[in-house]
mmCIF file with all atom_site columns, C-alpha atoms in Angstrom:
data_model
loop_
_atom_site.group_PDB
_atom_site.id
_atom_site.type_symbol
_atom_site.label_atom_id
_atom_site.label_alt_id
_atom_site.label_comp_id
_atom_site.label_asym_id
_atom_site.label_entity_id
_atom_site.label_seq_id
_atom_site.pdbx_PDB_ins_code
_atom_site.Cartn_x
_atom_site.Cartn_y
_atom_site.Cartn_z
_atom_site.occupancy
_atom_site.B_iso_or_equiv
_atom_site.pdbx_formal_charge
_atom_site.auth_seq_id
_atom_site.auth_comp_id
_atom_site.auth_asym_id
_atom_site.auth_atom_id
_atom_site.pdbx_PDB_model_num
ATOM 1   C CA . VAL J 1 1   ? -0.078 -0.047  0.009   1.00 0.00 ? 1   VAL J CA 1
ATOM 2   C CA . MET J 1 2   ? 2.618  2.573   0.853   1.00 0.00 ? 2   MET J CA 1
ATOM 3   C CA . PHE J 1 3   ? 6.337  3.040   1.541   1.00 0.00 ? 3   PHE J CA 1
ATOM 4   C CA . GLN J 1 4   ? 8.258  6.009   2.727   1.00 0.00 ? 4   GLN J CA 1
ATOM 5   C CA . PHE J 1 5   ? 11.996 6.943   2.768   1.00 0.00 ? 5   PHE J CA 1
ATOM 6   C CA . TYR J 1 6   ? 13.912 8.397   5.722   1.00 0.00 ? 6   TYR J CA 1
ATOM 7   C CA . THR J 1 7   ? 17.311 9.969   5.579   1.00 0.00 ? 7   THR J CA 1
ATOM 8   C CA . ARG J 1 8   ? 19.992 10.776  8.377   1.00 0.00 ? 8   ARG J CA 1
ATOM 9   C CA . PRO J 1 9   ? 23.501 12.087  8.413   1.00 0.00 ? 9   PRO J CA 1
ATOM 10  C CA . LEU J 1 10  ? 26.259 9.398   8.649   1.00 0.00 ? 10  LEU J CA 1
ATOM 11  C CA . THR J 1 11  ? 27.940 9.162   12.072  1.00 0.00 ? 11  THR J CA 1
ATOM 12  C CA . GLN J 1 12  ? 31.611 9.906   12.513  1.00 0.00 ? 12  GLN J CA 1
ATOM 13  C CA . LEU J 1 13  ? 32.282 6.130   12.607  1.00 0.00 ? 13  LEU J CA 1
ATOM 14  C CA . GLU J 1 14  ? 30.360 5.577   9.385   1.00 0.00 ? 14  GLU J CA 1
ATOM 15  C CA . HIS J 1 15  ? 32.265 8.422   7.717   1.00 0.00 ? 15  HIS J CA 1
ATOM 16  C CA . ALA J 1 16  ? 35.601 6.753   8.754   1.00 0.00 ? 16  ALA J CA 1
ATOM 17  C CA . VAL J 1 17  ? 34.460 3.508   7.328   1.00 0.00 ? 17  VAL J CA 1
ATOM 18  C CA . TYR J 1 18  ? 33.266 4.904   4.054   1.00 0.00 ? 18  TYR J CA 1
ATOM 19  C CA . ASP J 1 19  ? 36.362 7.183   3.592   1.00 0.00 ? 19  ASP J CA 1
ATOM 20  C CA . ASP J 1 20  ? 38.519 3.969   3.544   1.00 0.00 ? 20  ASP J CA 1
ATOM 21  C CA . ILE J 1 21  ? 36.373 2.218   0.882   1.00 0.00 ? 21  ILE J CA 1
ATOM 22  C CA . TRP J 1 22  ? 34.743 4.917   -1.204  1.00 0.00 ? 22  TRP J CA 1
ATOM 23  C CA . LEU J 1 23  ? 36.111 5.531   -4.673  1.00 0.00 ? 23  LEU J CA 1
ATOM 24  C CA . GLY J 1 24  ? 36.062 8.945   -5.966  1.00 0.00 ? 24  GLY J CA 1
ATOM 25  C CA . ASP J 1 25  ? 35.595 12.329  -4.560  1.00 0.00 ? 25  ASP J CA 1
ATOM 26  C CA . ASN J 1 26  ? 31.830 12.421  -4.097  1.00 0.00 ? 26  ASN J CA 1
ATOM 27  C CA . LYS J 1 27  ? 31.685 10.682  -0.660  1.00 0.00 ? 27  LYS J CA 1
ATOM 28  C CA . PRO J 1 28  ? 28.177 10.084  0.721   1.00 0.00 ? 28  PRO J CA 1
ATOM 29  C CA . GLU J 1 29  ? 27.036 12.307  3.724   1.00 0.00 ? 29  GLU J CA 1
ATOM 30  C CA . ARG J 1 30  ? 23.889 10.565  4.471   1.00 0.00 ? 30  ARG J CA 1
ATOM 31  C CA . ALA J 1 31  ? 22.158 7.074   4.914   1.00 0.00 ? 31  ALA J CA 1
ATOM 32  C CA . LEU J 1 32  ? 18.830 6.120   3.470   1.00 0.00 ? 32  LEU J CA 1
ATOM 33  C CA . SER J 1 33  ? 16.159 3.789   5.032   1.00 0.00 ? 33  SER J CA 1
ATOM 34  C CA . CYS J 1 34  ? 12.806 2.745   3.805   1.00 0.00 ? 34  CYS J CA 1
ATOM 35  C CA . GLN J 1 35  ? 9.672  1.445   5.659   1.00 0.00 ? 35  GLN J CA 1
ATOM 36  C CA . LEU J 1 36  ? 7.120  -0.527  3.625   1.00 0.00 ? 36  LEU J CA 1
ATOM 37  C CA . TYR J 1 37  ? 3.564  -1.119  4.826   1.00 0.00 ? 37  TYR J CA 1
ATOM 38  C CA . GLN J 1 38  ? 2.202  -4.057  3.069   1.00 0.00 ? 38  GLN J CA 1
ATOM 39  C CA . ARG J 1 39  ? -1.588 -4.413  3.156   1.00 0.00 ? 39  ARG J CA 1
ATOM 40  C CA . SER J 1 40  ? -1.951 -8.129  2.390   1.00 0.00 ? 40  SER J CA 1
ATOM 41  C CA . CYS J 1 41  ? 0.896  -10.479 3.168   1.00 0.00 ? 41  CYS J CA 1
ATOM 42  C CA . ASP J 1 42  ? 1.383  -14.039 1.802   1.00 0.00 ? 42  ASP J CA 1
ATOM 43  C CA . THR J 1 43  ? 4.065  -14.810 4.372   1.00 0.00 ? 43  THR J CA 1
ATOM 44  C CA . PHE J 1 44  ? 5.533  -17.846 2.645   1.00 0.00 ? 44  PHE J CA 1
ATOM 45  C CA . LEU J 1 45  ? 5.493  -16.992 -1.072  1.00 0.00 ? 45  LEU J CA 1
ATOM 46  C CA . GLY J 1 46  ? 4.948  -13.163 -1.383  1.00 0.00 ? 46  GLY J CA 1
ATOM 47  C CA . VAL J 1 47  ? 6.744  -11.457 1.631   1.00 0.00 ? 47  VAL J CA 1
ATOM 48  C CA . PRO J 1 48  ? 10.313 -12.671 0.763   1.00 0.00 ? 48  PRO J CA 1
ATOM 49  C CA . TYR J 1 49  ? 9.938  -11.384 -2.747  1.00 0.00 ? 49  TYR J CA 1
ATOM 50  C CA . ASN J 1 50  ? 8.548  -7.984  -1.565  1.00 0.00 ? 50  ASN J CA 1
ATOM 51  C CA . ILE J 1 51  ? 11.371 -7.619  1.021   1.00 0.00 ? 51  ILE J CA 1
ATOM 52  C CA . ALA J 1 52  ? 14.008 -8.380  -1.663  1.00 0.00 ? 52  ALA J CA 1
ATOM 53  C CA . SER J 1 53  ? 12.343 -6.086  -4.181  1.00 0.00 ? 53  SER J CA 1
ATOM 54  C CA . TYR J 1 54  ? 11.981 -3.072  -1.742  1.00 0.00 ? 54  TYR J CA 1
ATOM 55  C CA . SER J 1 55  ? 15.559 -3.782  -0.382  1.00 0.00 ? 55  SER J CA 1
ATOM 56  C CA . LEU J 1 56  ? 16.793 -3.382  -3.887  1.00 0.00 ? 56  LEU J CA 1
ATOM 57  C CA . LEU J 1 57  ? 14.787 -0.174  -4.326  1.00 0.00 ? 57  LEU J CA 1
ATOM 58  C CA . VAL J 1 58  ? 16.606 1.242   -1.333  1.00 0.00 ? 58  VAL J CA 1
ATOM 59  C CA . HIS J 1 59  ? 19.910 0.491   -2.924  1.00 0.00 ? 59  HIS J CA 1
ATOM 60  C CA . MET J 1 60  ? 18.759 2.044   -6.206  1.00 0.00 ? 60  MET J CA 1
ATOM 61  C CA . ILE J 1 61  ? 17.535 5.182   -4.656  1.00 0.00 ? 61  ILE J CA 1
ATOM 62  C CA . ALA J 1 62  ? 20.598 5.561   -2.380  1.00 0.00 ? 62  ALA J CA 1
ATOM 63  C CA . HIS J 1 63  ? 22.894 5.152   -5.561  1.00 0.00 ? 63  HIS J CA 1
ATOM 64  C CA . LEU J 1 64  ? 20.894 7.853   -7.371  1.00 0.00 ? 64  LEU J CA 1
ATOM 65  C CA . THR J 1 65  ? 20.957 10.310  -4.440  1.00 0.00 ? 65  THR J CA 1
ATOM 66  C CA . ASN J 1 66  ? 24.659 9.604   -3.364  1.00 0.00 ? 66  ASN J CA 1
ATOM 67  C CA . MET J 1 67  ? 23.619 8.145   -0.053  1.00 0.00 ? 67  MET J CA 1
ATOM 68  C CA . VAL J 1 68  ? 24.350 4.888   1.625   1.00 0.00 ? 68  VAL J CA 1
ATOM 69  C CA . PRO J 1 69  ? 21.678 2.225   1.966   1.00 0.00 ? 69  PRO J CA 1
ATOM 70  C CA . ASP J 1 70  ? 20.716 1.783   5.584   1.00 0.00 ? 70  ASP J CA 1
ATOM 71  C CA . GLU J 1 71  ? 17.743 -0.013  6.941   1.00 0.00 ? 71  GLU J CA 1
ATOM 72  C CA . PHE J 1 72  ? 14.666 -1.590  5.356   1.00 0.00 ? 72  PHE J CA 1
ATOM 73  C CA . ILE J 1 73  ? 11.737 -1.945  7.777   1.00 0.00 ? 73  ILE J CA 1
ATOM 74  C CA . TRP J 1 74  ? 8.838  -4.180  6.723   1.00 0.00 ? 74  TRP J CA 1
ATOM 75  C CA . THR J 1 75  ? 5.395  -3.929  8.360   1.00 0.00 ? 75  THR J CA 1
ATOM 76  C CA . GLY J 1 76  ? 2.424  -6.200  7.520   1.00 0.00 ? 76  GLY J CA 1
ATOM 77  C CA . GLY J 1 77  ? -1.281 -5.792  7.661   1.00 0.00 ? 77  GLY J CA 1
ATOM 78  C CA . ASP J 1 78  ? -3.281 -8.937  6.780   1.00 0.00 ? 78  ASP J CA 1
ATOM 79  C CA . THR J 1 79  ? -0.318 -11.155 7.415   1.00 0.00 ? 79  THR J CA 1
ATOM 80  C CA . HIS J 1 80  ? -1.256 -14.897 6.773   1.00 0.00 ? 80  HIS J CA 1
ATOM 81  C CA . ILE J 1 81  ? -0.044 -18.235 5.812   1.00 0.00 ? 81  ILE J CA 1
ATOM 82  C CA . TYR J 1 82  ? -2.396 -20.283 3.558   1.00 0.00 ? 82  TYR J CA 1
ATOM 83  C CA . HIS J 1 83  ? -3.390 -23.773 4.773   1.00 0.00 ? 83  HIS J CA 1
ATOM 84  C CA . ASN J 1 84  ? -1.875 -25.403 1.683   1.00 0.00 ? 84  ASN J CA 1
ATOM 85  C CA . HIS J 1 85  ? 1.522  -23.979 2.616   1.00 0.00 ? 85  HIS J CA 1
ATOM 86  C CA . PHE J 1 86  ? 1.672  -25.326 6.242   1.00 0.00 ? 86  PHE J CA 1
ATOM 87  C CA . ASP J 1 87  ? 4.029  -28.303 5.344   1.00 0.00 ? 87  ASP J CA 1
ATOM 88  C CA . GLN J 1 88  ? 6.420  -25.927 3.339   1.00 0.00 ? 88  GLN J CA 1
ATOM 89  C CA . VAL J 1 89  ? 6.577  -23.469 6.295   1.00 0.00 ? 89  VAL J CA 1
ATOM 90  C CA . GLU J 1 90  ? 7.342  -26.378 8.654   1.00 0.00 ? 90  GLU J CA 1
ATOM 91  C CA . GLU J 1 91  ? 10.174 -27.380 6.339   1.00 0.00 ? 91  GLU J CA 1
ATOM 92  C CA . LEU J 1 92  ? 11.343 -23.860 6.147   1.00 0.00 ? 92  LEU J CA 1
ATOM 93  C CA . LEU J 1 93  ? 11.461 -23.407 9.933   1.00 0.00 ? 93  LEU J CA 1
ATOM 94  C CA . THR J 1 94  ? 13.857 -26.329 10.278  1.00 0.00 ? 94  THR J CA 1
ATOM 95  C CA . ARG J 1 95  ? 16.535 -24.322 8.244   1.00 0.00 ? 95  ARG J CA 1
ATOM 96  C CA . ASP J 1 96  ? 19.239 -22.361 9.946   1.00 0.00 ? 96  ASP J CA 1
ATOM 97  C CA . PRO J 1 97  ? 19.570 -19.035 8.266   1.00 0.00 ? 97  PRO J CA 1
ATOM 98  C CA . ASN J 1 98  ? 23.184 -18.682 9.609   1.00 0.00 ? 98  ASN J CA 1
ATOM 99  C CA . GLU J 1 99  ? 24.263 -21.684 7.628   1.00 0.00 ? 99  GLU J CA 1
ATOM 100 C CA . ILE J 1 100 ? 25.021 -19.419 4.608   1.00 0.00 ? 100 ILE J CA 1
ATOM 101 C CA . ALA J 1 101 ? 26.670 -16.014 4.544   1.00 0.00 ? 101 ALA J CA 1
ATOM 102 C CA . LEU J 1 102 ? 24.732 -12.999 3.468   1.00 0.00 ? 102 LEU J CA 1
ATOM 103 C CA . PRO J 1 103 ? 25.529 -11.747 -0.134  1.00 0.00 ? 103 PRO J CA 1
ATOM 104 C CA . GLU J 1 104 ? 26.548 -8.216  -0.878  1.00 0.00 ? 104 GLU J CA 1
ATOM 105 C CA . LEU J 1 105 ? 24.764 -6.306  -3.688  1.00 0.00 ? 105 LEU J CA 1
ATOM 106 C CA . ILE J 1 106 ? 27.011 -4.361  -5.826  1.00 0.00 ? 106 ILE J CA 1
ATOM 107 C CA . ILE J 1 107 ? 25.792 -1.758  -8.342  1.00 0.00 ? 107 ILE J CA 1
ATOM 108 C CA . THR J 1 108 ? 28.343 -1.982  -11.315 1.00 0.00 ? 108 THR J CA 1
ATOM 109 C CA . ALA J 1 109 ? 27.524 1.186   -13.230 1.00 0.00 ? 109 ALA J CA 1
ATOM 110 C CA . ARG J 1 110 ? 26.898 4.840   -12.352 1.00 0.00 ? 110 ARG J CA 1
ATOM 111 C CA . ARG J 1 111 ? 23.280 5.671   -13.132 1.00 0.00 ? 111 ARG J CA 1
ATOM 112 C CA . ASP J 1 112 ? 21.513 9.160   -12.932 1.00 0.00 ? 112 ASP J CA 1
ATOM 113 C CA . ASN J 1 113 ? 17.872 7.949   -13.500 1.00 0.00 ? 113 ASN J CA 1
ATOM 114 C CA . ILE J 1 114 ? 16.009 5.097   -12.033 1.00 0.00 ? 114 ILE J CA 1
ATOM 115 C CA . ASP J 1 115 ? 14.776 4.165   -15.525 1.00 0.00 ? 115 ASP J CA 1
ATOM 116 C CA . ASP J 1 116 ? 18.332 3.768   -16.818 1.00 0.00 ? 116 ASP J CA 1
ATOM 117 C CA . PHE J 1 117 ? 19.228 0.748   -14.657 1.00 0.00 ? 117 PHE J CA 1
ATOM 118 C CA . THR J 1 118 ? 19.495 -2.565  -16.443 1.00 0.00 ? 118 THR J CA 1
ATOM 119 C CA . ILE J 1 119 ? 19.697 -6.072  -14.895 1.00 0.00 ? 119 ILE J CA 1
ATOM 120 C CA . GLY J 1 120 ? 23.421 -6.088  -15.758 1.00 0.00 ? 120 GLY J CA 1
ATOM 121 C CA . ASP J 1 121 ? 23.929 -3.102  -13.360 1.00 0.00 ? 121 ASP J CA 1
ATOM 122 C CA . PHE J 1 122 ? 23.447 -5.469  -10.310 1.00 0.00 ? 122 PHE J CA 1
ATOM 123 C CA . HIS J 1 123 ? 25.814 -8.165  -9.052  1.00 0.00 ? 123 HIS J CA 1
ATOM 124 C CA . LEU J 1 124 ? 25.208 -10.259 -5.907  1.00 0.00 ? 124 LEU J CA 1
ATOM 125 C CA . GLU J 1 125 ? 28.702 -11.172 -4.457  1.00 0.00 ? 125 GLU J CA 1
ATOM 126 C CA . GLY J 1 126 ? 28.789 -14.370 -2.347  1.00 0.00 ? 126 GLY J CA 1
ATOM 127 C CA . TYR J 1 127 ? 25.208 -15.335 -3.129  1.00 0.00 ? 127 TYR J CA 1
ATOM 128 C CA . GLU J 1 128 ? 24.329 -18.864 -2.035  1.00 0.00 ? 128 GLU J CA 1
ATOM 129 C CA . SER J 1 129 ? 20.843 -20.320 -1.877  1.00 0.00 ? 129 SER J CA 1
ATOM 130 C CA . MET J 1 130 ? 19.408 -23.319 -0.022  1.00 0.00 ? 130 MET J CA 1
ATOM 131 C CA . SER J 1 131 ? 17.240 -25.860 -1.978  1.00 0.00 ? 131 SER J CA 1
ATOM 132 C CA . SER J 1 132 ? 14.041 -24.643 -3.120  1.00 0.00 ? 132 SER J CA 1
ATOM 133 C CA . ILE J 1 133 ? 10.690 -25.410 -1.365  1.00 0.00 ? 133 ILE J CA 1
ATOM 134 C CA . LYS J 1 134 ? 7.903  -25.941 -3.880  1.00 0.00 ? 134 LYS J CA 1
ATOM 135 C CA . ALA J 1 135 ? 4.389  -24.676 -3.016  1.00 0.00 ? 135 ALA J CA 1
ATOM 136 C CA . PRO J 1 136 ? 1.181  -24.172 -4.963  1.00 0.00 ? 136 PRO J CA 1
ATOM 137 C CA . ILE J 1 137 ? -0.115 -20.578 -5.345  1.00 0.00 ? 137 ILE J CA 1
ATOM 138 C CA . ALA J 1 138 ? -3.222 -20.265 -3.066  1.00 0.00 ? 138 ALA J CA 1
ATOM 139 C CA . VAL J 1 139 ? -6.346 -19.115 -5.016  1.00 0.00 ? 139 VAL J CA 1
#
Protein backbone atom coordinates (compact mmCIF):
# COMPACT_ATOMS: atom_id res chain seq x y z
CA VAL A 1 0.00 0.00 0.00
CA MET A 2 2.67 2.51 0.93
CA PHE A 3 6.31 3.09 1.57
CA GLN A 4 8.33 6.05 2.77
CA PHE A 5 11.99 6.94 2.83
CA TYR A 6 13.94 8.39 5.74
CA THR A 7 17.41 9.90 5.59
CA ARG A 8 19.92 10.75 8.32
CA PRO A 9 23.48 12.08 8.49
CA LEU A 10 26.23 9.49 8.64
CA THR A 11 27.94 9.16 12.02
CA GLN A 12 31.66 9.90 12.46
CA LEU A 13 32.35 6.18 12.61
CA GLU A 14 30.39 5.57 9.40
CA HIS A 15 32.31 8.41 7.72
CA ALA A 16 35.59 6.77 8.73
CA VAL A 17 34.51 3.42 7.26
CA TYR A 18 33.29 4.91 3.98
CA ASP A 19 36.33 7.16 3.64
CA ASP A 20 38.46 4.00 3.54
CA ILE A 21 36.38 2.16 0.92
CA TRP A 22 34.69 4.88 -1.18
CA LEU A 23 36.19 5.45 -4.61
CA GLY A 24 36.07 8.95 -6.04
CA ASP A 25 35.56 12.39 -4.59
CA ASN A 26 31.79 12.40 -4.10
CA LYS A 27 31.65 10.64 -0.72
CA PRO A 28 28.16 10.16 0.75
CA GLU A 29 27.09 12.28 3.70
CA ARG A 30 23.75 10.62 4.46
CA ALA A 31 22.14 7.20 4.92
CA LEU A 32 18.79 6.17 3.40
CA SER A 33 16.19 3.89 4.98
CA CYS A 34 12.77 2.75 3.82
CA GLN A 35 9.67 1.48 5.59
CA LEU A 36 7.09 -0.53 3.67
CA TYR A 37 3.55 -1.10 4.88
CA GLN A 38 2.17 -4.11 3.03
CA ARG A 39 -1.61 -4.45 3.15
CA SER A 40 -1.97 -8.18 2.41
CA CYS A 41 0.93 -10.50 3.14
CA ASP A 42 1.27 -14.06 1.85
CA THR A 43 4.04 -14.81 4.34
CA PHE A 44 5.49 -17.87 2.63
CA LEU A 45 5.42 -16.96 -1.07
CA GLY A 46 4.96 -13.20 -1.33
CA VAL A 47 6.71 -11.50 1.58
CA PRO A 48 10.26 -12.73 0.80
CA TYR A 49 9.90 -11.37 -2.75
CA ASN A 50 8.57 -8.03 -1.47
CA ILE A 51 11.41 -7.69 1.04
CA ALA A 52 13.99 -8.38 -1.67
CA SER A 53 12.31 -5.97 -4.12
CA TYR A 54 12.08 -3.05 -1.73
CA SER A 55 15.59 -3.67 -0.39
CA LEU A 56 16.83 -3.41 -3.97
CA LEU A 57 14.82 -0.19 -4.35
CA VAL A 58 16.59 1.28 -1.29
CA HIS A 59 19.96 0.51 -2.89
CA MET A 60 18.86 2.03 -6.21
CA ILE A 61 17.54 5.25 -4.65
CA ALA A 62 20.62 5.54 -2.40
CA HIS A 63 22.80 5.13 -5.49
CA LEU A 64 20.90 7.83 -7.38
CA THR A 65 21.01 10.30 -4.47
CA ASN A 66 24.62 9.59 -3.39
CA MET A 67 23.58 8.10 -0.06
CA VAL A 68 24.43 4.87 1.75
CA PRO A 69 21.64 2.27 1.97
CA ASP A 70 20.74 1.79 5.62
CA GLU A 71 17.65 0.00 6.94
CA PHE A 72 14.64 -1.60 5.33
CA ILE A 73 11.71 -1.92 7.73
CA TRP A 74 8.82 -4.20 6.76
CA THR A 75 5.36 -3.90 8.33
CA GLY A 76 2.51 -6.25 7.45
CA GLY A 77 -1.24 -5.76 7.71
CA ASP A 78 -3.29 -8.86 6.80
CA THR A 79 -0.38 -11.24 7.38
CA HIS A 80 -1.23 -14.88 6.76
CA ILE A 81 -0.05 -18.36 5.84
CA TYR A 82 -2.35 -20.32 3.55
CA HIS A 83 -3.42 -23.79 4.71
CA ASN A 84 -1.86 -25.44 1.67
CA HIS A 85 1.54 -23.99 2.67
CA PHE A 86 1.71 -25.34 6.23
CA ASP A 87 4.02 -28.27 5.33
CA GLN A 88 6.36 -25.98 3.40
CA VAL A 89 6.51 -23.49 6.27
CA GLU A 90 7.33 -26.35 8.68
CA GLU A 91 10.19 -27.37 6.37
CA LEU A 92 11.42 -23.77 6.14
CA LEU A 93 11.44 -23.44 9.93
CA THR A 94 13.88 -26.39 10.21
CA ARG A 95 16.52 -24.42 8.27
CA ASP A 96 19.27 -22.42 9.94
CA PRO A 97 19.59 -19.03 8.19
CA ASN A 98 23.10 -18.65 9.63
CA GLU A 99 24.25 -21.66 7.58
CA ILE A 100 25.08 -19.44 4.63
CA ALA A 101 26.67 -16.01 4.52
CA LEU A 102 24.67 -12.98 3.43
CA PRO A 103 25.51 -11.75 -0.07
CA GLU A 104 26.58 -8.20 -0.92
CA LEU A 105 24.72 -6.26 -3.61
CA ILE A 106 27.06 -4.37 -5.92
CA ILE A 107 25.77 -1.81 -8.40
CA THR A 108 28.31 -1.98 -11.21
CA ALA A 109 27.51 1.18 -13.20
CA ARG A 110 26.86 4.82 -12.33
CA ARG A 111 23.27 5.77 -13.16
CA ASP A 112 21.53 9.15 -12.86
CA ASN A 113 17.93 8.08 -13.52
CA ILE A 114 16.04 5.11 -12.08
CA ASP A 115 14.79 4.17 -15.57
CA ASP A 116 18.39 3.81 -16.79
CA PHE A 117 19.19 0.75 -14.63
CA THR A 118 19.49 -2.60 -16.41
CA ILE A 119 19.71 -6.09 -14.93
CA GLY A 120 23.40 -6.09 -15.84
CA ASP A 121 23.99 -3.21 -13.40
CA PHE A 122 23.47 -5.52 -10.40
CA HIS A 123 25.76 -8.21 -9.04
CA LEU A 124 25.27 -10.34 -5.92
CA GLU A 125 28.68 -11.13 -4.47
CA GLY A 126 28.79 -14.31 -2.39
CA TYR A 127 25.19 -15.37 -3.12
CA GLU A 128 24.28 -18.90 -2.08
CA SER A 129 20.82 -20.40 -1.87
CA MET A 130 19.38 -23.32 -0.02
CA SER A 131 17.33 -25.86 -1.96
CA SER A 132 13.96 -24.62 -3.16
CA ILE A 133 10.71 -25.46 -1.41
CA LYS A 134 7.88 -25.91 -3.90
CA ALA A 135 4.39 -24.70 -3.00
CA PRO A 136 1.21 -24.13 -5.01
CA ILE A 137 -0.16 -20.62 -5.32
CA ALA A 138 -3.25 -20.30 -3.12
CA VAL A 139 -6.36 -19.17 -4.95
